[in-house]
Amino acid sequence: MLRNRLAALTAAAILGTAVLGIAGCSGGSTTPAPTPVRSSDLTSSDGGFDEQAVIGVVLAPVDGSGSGAVKTGTPVAPGHVETPSQALDVRFRSAISAAGYMPEVRVTDAATPVASQQGAIHDVVKAGAKVVFVQAVDPEGITAQIRYAHDAGAIVVALGTAIPGTGEQRTGADYRLDDSAGESDATLVSDALGVVDDLQRGKRPSGL
């Protein structure tokens, strides 16, 4: 009787080991989770998100020279206008879509820049943006919206003008992409998409 019981226990142990071995083999082919991103002031989520994620961009209004979010043609002769440069918001929207993400791009209204930018940040975050690029017109005037973005789990990247704040208050940008070196709009958009790609894979953006 004891011998039969020992035999049964031994068989059960062997079967259990085999099941564990199968489970271990099947788990070896799974994709590892993304390496967590550590933002510069530890205000945002840890990064790593879906490849079809929403990407938000909030741009400053056009300045007097015609540069900024929307560019106009330059008169070169009576009755002739130079071919307009592609608007920055159009560049962002096209590049984000081409990269497989979902763009939510807003241009700040020059008539009411602070209120317009506050509403734009809120809108892109509400749309589910995982990364929000902000070309701030008044960094001090959007602190509540930056906190709202962080509370929603978004990573905030300042375009040009720094957005200062503290990790405790969650009011500052996590990264800053400098656009003051006179680089072209195409380069700025390309650099921004590089940041998004790094964050999507759970990597800290290189150079930031």
Short mmCIF file of C-alpha atoms in Angstrom, two decimals:
data_model
loop_
_atom_site.label_atom_id
_atom_site.label_comp_id
_atom_site.label_asym_id
_atom_site.label_seq_id
_atom_site.Cartn_x
_atom_site.Cartn_y
_atom_site.Cartn_z
CA MET A 1 0.00 0.00 0.00
CA LEU A 2 2.78 2.42 0.98
CA ARG A 3 4.75 1.38 -2.12
CA ASN A 4 1.74 2.24 -4.36
CA ARG A 5 1.32 5.62 -2.68
CA LEU A 6 5.02 6.46 -3.14
CA ALA A 7 4.79 5.47 -6.80
CA ALA A 8 1.78 7.72 -7.28
CA LEU A 9 3.55 10.67 -5.62
CA THR A 10 6.63 10.13 -7.76
CA ALA A 11 4.53 10.10 -10.93
CA ALA A 12 2.76 13.29 -9.88
CA ALA A 13 6.09 15.00 -9.22
CA ILE A 14 7.44 14.01 -12.65
CA LEU A 15 4.25 15.24 -14.32
CA GLY A 16 4.44 18.56 -12.44
CA THR A 17 8.06 19.04 -13.52
CA ALA A 18 7.11 18.38 -17.13
CA VAL A 19 4.29 20.93 -16.98
CA LEU A 20 6.64 23.53 -15.49
CA GLY A 21 9.18 22.81 -18.17
CA ILE A 22 6.60 23.35 -20.90
CA ALA A 23 5.44 26.59 -19.30
CA GLY A 24 9.01 27.81 -19.04
CA CYS A 25 9.69 27.08 -22.71
CA SER A 26 6.54 28.84 -23.87
CA GLY A 27 7.43 31.96 -21.87
CA GLY A 28 10.85 32.25 -23.46
CA SER A 29 9.47 33.58 -26.75
CA THR A 30 7.56 36.52 -25.29
CA THR A 31 8.70 40.09 -25.97
CA PRO A 32 10.19 41.78 -22.90
CA ALA A 33 8.48 44.88 -21.55
CA PRO A 34 9.96 48.24 -22.58
CA THR A 35 12.69 49.67 -20.40
CA PRO A 36 11.09 52.40 -18.27
CA VAL A 37 11.82 55.98 -19.29
CA ARG A 38 13.02 58.31 -16.57
CA SER A 39 11.99 61.87 -17.31
CA SER A 40 14.32 64.70 -16.37
CA ASP A 41 12.21 65.85 -13.43
CA LEU A 42 10.37 62.57 -12.77
CA THR A 43 6.98 64.15 -13.39
CA SER A 44 5.55 61.91 -16.07
CA SER A 45 4.71 58.30 -16.72
CA ASP A 46 7.52 55.84 -17.37
CA GLY A 47 7.02 55.73 -21.13
CA GLY A 48 6.63 52.83 -23.51
CA PHE A 49 3.31 53.00 -25.35
CA ASP A 50 1.36 51.64 -28.29
CA GLU A 51 2.74 52.16 -31.80
CA GLN A 52 -0.53 53.78 -32.90
CA ALA A 53 -0.55 56.22 -29.99
CA VAL A 54 -1.88 59.76 -30.15
CA ILE A 55 0.84 62.42 -30.33
CA GLY A 56 -0.11 65.99 -29.41
CA VAL A 57 1.55 69.14 -30.74
CA VAL A 58 0.63 72.63 -29.56
CA LEU A 59 2.34 75.35 -31.59
CA ALA A 60 2.81 79.06 -31.00
CA PRO A 61 0.97 81.55 -33.22
CA VAL A 62 2.57 83.11 -36.30
CA ASP A 63 4.96 85.98 -35.63
CA GLY A 64 5.14 89.22 -37.58
CA SER A 65 7.74 87.95 -40.03
CA GLY A 66 5.54 85.09 -41.16
CA SER A 67 7.53 82.41 -39.39
CA GLY A 68 6.05 80.09 -36.81
CA ALA A 69 3.21 77.67 -37.12
CA VAL A 70 1.84 78.99 -40.40
CA LYS A 71 4.14 80.54 -42.99
CA THR A 72 3.12 82.78 -45.87
CA GLY A 73 4.64 83.39 -49.26
CA THR A 74 7.13 86.24 -49.72
CA PRO A 75 6.48 88.78 -52.53
CA VAL A 76 9.45 88.71 -54.94
CA ALA A 77 8.09 90.87 -57.77
CA PRO A 78 4.90 92.80 -58.58
CA GLY A 79 2.12 90.29 -59.09
CA HIS A 80 4.27 87.30 -58.07
CA VAL A 81 4.51 85.50 -54.76
CA GLU A 82 7.12 82.96 -53.81
CA THR A 83 5.77 79.45 -53.22
CA PRO A 84 4.74 79.38 -49.54
CA SER A 85 6.71 77.20 -47.16
CA GLN A 86 4.76 74.23 -45.85
CA ALA A 87 3.09 75.21 -42.62
CA LEU A 88 4.72 73.76 -39.51
CA ASP A 89 1.45 72.29 -38.27
CA VAL A 90 0.99 70.56 -41.63
CA ARG A 91 4.54 69.19 -41.44
CA PHE A 92 3.91 67.79 -37.97
CA ARG A 93 0.58 66.29 -38.92
CA SER A 94 1.98 64.61 -42.04
CA ALA A 95 5.12 63.29 -40.32
CA ILE A 96 3.26 61.91 -37.31
CA SER A 97 0.77 60.14 -39.57
CA ALA A 98 3.53 58.75 -41.80
CA ALA A 99 5.29 57.35 -38.73
CA GLY A 100 2.16 55.39 -37.81
CA TYR A 101 0.99 57.57 -34.93
CA MET A 102 -2.22 59.57 -34.60
CA PRO A 103 -1.67 63.35 -34.74
CA GLU A 104 -3.50 65.89 -32.61
CA VAL A 105 -2.00 69.21 -33.72
CA ARG A 106 -3.18 72.64 -32.60
CA VAL A 107 -2.03 76.17 -33.51
CA THR A 108 -2.38 78.81 -30.79
CA ASP A 109 -4.64 81.75 -31.64
CA ALA A 110 -2.62 84.97 -31.73
CA ALA A 111 -5.57 87.02 -30.47
CA THR A 112 -5.78 85.17 -27.14
CA PRO A 113 -2.51 83.22 -26.98
CA VAL A 114 -2.47 82.10 -23.35
CA ALA A 115 -6.12 81.05 -23.14
CA SER A 116 -5.89 79.43 -26.57
CA GLN A 117 -2.81 77.45 -25.62
CA GLN A 118 -4.34 76.37 -22.33
CA GLY A 119 -7.37 75.02 -24.18
CA ALA A 120 -5.22 73.37 -26.86
CA ILE A 121 -3.11 71.47 -24.33
CA HIS A 122 -6.24 70.32 -22.53
CA ASP A 123 -7.78 69.17 -25.82
CA VAL A 124 -4.83 67.06 -27.01
CA VAL A 125 -4.47 65.45 -23.59
CA LYS A 126 -8.18 64.71 -23.49
CA ALA A 127 -7.77 63.10 -26.94
CA GLY A 128 -5.36 60.62 -25.32
CA ALA A 129 -1.96 62.02 -26.29
CA LYS A 130 0.95 60.01 -24.87
CA VAL A 131 3.46 62.72 -25.78
CA VAL A 132 2.65 66.44 -25.90
CA PHE A 133 5.00 68.90 -27.63
CA VAL A 134 4.40 72.49 -26.53
CA GLN A 135 5.81 75.64 -28.14
CA ALA A 136 4.99 77.77 -25.10
CA VAL A 137 3.94 81.40 -25.45
CA ASP A 138 3.81 81.88 -21.66
CA PRO A 139 5.32 79.01 -19.63
CA GLU A 140 3.95 80.44 -16.38
CA GLY A 141 0.45 80.58 -17.81
CA ILE A 142 0.15 76.87 -18.65
CA THR A 143 1.29 75.26 -15.39
CA ALA A 144 -2.16 73.86 -14.62
CA GLN A 145 -2.38 72.32 -18.10
CA ILE A 146 1.08 70.75 -17.83
CA ARG A 147 0.04 69.22 -14.51
CA TYR A 148 -3.15 67.96 -16.18
CA ALA A 149 -1.04 66.33 -18.90
CA HIS A 150 1.19 64.63 -16.36
CA ASP A 151 -1.77 63.45 -14.30
CA ALA A 152 -3.10 61.83 -17.47
CA GLY A 153 0.21 59.98 -17.92
CA ALA A 154 1.53 62.06 -20.84
CA ILE A 155 5.15 63.05 -21.34
CA VAL A 156 5.60 66.78 -22.04
CA VAL A 157 8.33 68.02 -24.38
CA ALA A 158 9.01 71.75 -24.66
CA LEU A 159 9.70 73.01 -28.17
CA GLY A 160 12.15 75.88 -27.91
CA THR A 161 11.09 77.92 -24.88
CA ALA A 162 11.73 76.05 -21.64
CA ILE A 163 8.77 75.16 -19.43
CA PRO A 164 10.18 75.24 -15.89
CA GLY A 165 8.58 73.56 -12.92
CA THR A 166 9.17 71.09 -10.15
CA GLY A 167 8.69 67.37 -9.92
CA GLU A 168 6.59 67.81 -6.81
CA GLN A 169 4.17 70.20 -8.52
CA ARG A 170 4.33 68.32 -11.84
CA THR A 171 4.31 71.61 -13.74
CA GLY A 172 7.50 71.46 -15.83
CA ALA A 173 8.32 69.81 -19.13
CA ASP A 174 10.05 66.44 -18.96
CA TYR A 175 12.34 67.24 -21.89
CA ARG A 176 13.23 70.22 -24.06
CA LEU A 177 13.90 70.15 -27.79
CA ASP A 178 15.89 73.27 -28.64
CA ASP A 179 14.78 74.99 -31.86
CA SER A 180 16.80 78.19 -31.40
CA ALA A 181 19.77 77.13 -33.52
CA GLY A 182 18.12 78.26 -36.75
CA GLU A 183 17.36 74.73 -37.89
CA SER A 184 14.72 74.20 -40.53
CA ASP A 185 11.15 73.20 -39.78
CA ALA A 186 11.85 69.86 -41.46
CA THR A 187 14.75 69.21 -39.08
CA LEU A 188 12.69 70.22 -36.05
CA VAL A 189 9.88 67.85 -37.03
CA SER A 190 12.36 65.04 -37.74
CA ASP A 191 14.01 65.53 -34.34
CA ALA A 192 10.62 65.54 -32.62
CA LEU A 193 9.67 62.25 -34.30
CA GLY A 194 12.97 60.78 -33.12
CA VAL A 195 12.00 61.70 -29.56
CA VAL A 196 8.60 60.05 -30.01
CA ASP A 197 10.15 56.86 -31.40
CA ASP A 198 12.55 56.62 -28.45
CA LEU A 199 9.74 57.15 -25.93
CA GLN A 200 7.50 54.66 -27.70
CA ARG A 201 10.18 52.00 -27.26
CA GLY A 202 10.62 52.95 -23.61
CA LYS A 203 14.00 54.64 -24.16
CA ARG A 204 15.22 57.95 -22.85
CA PRO A 205 15.46 60.30 -25.85
CA SER A 206 19.06 60.67 -27.00
CA GLY A 207 20.58 64.11 -26.61
CA LEU A 208 17.88 65.46 -24.30
#
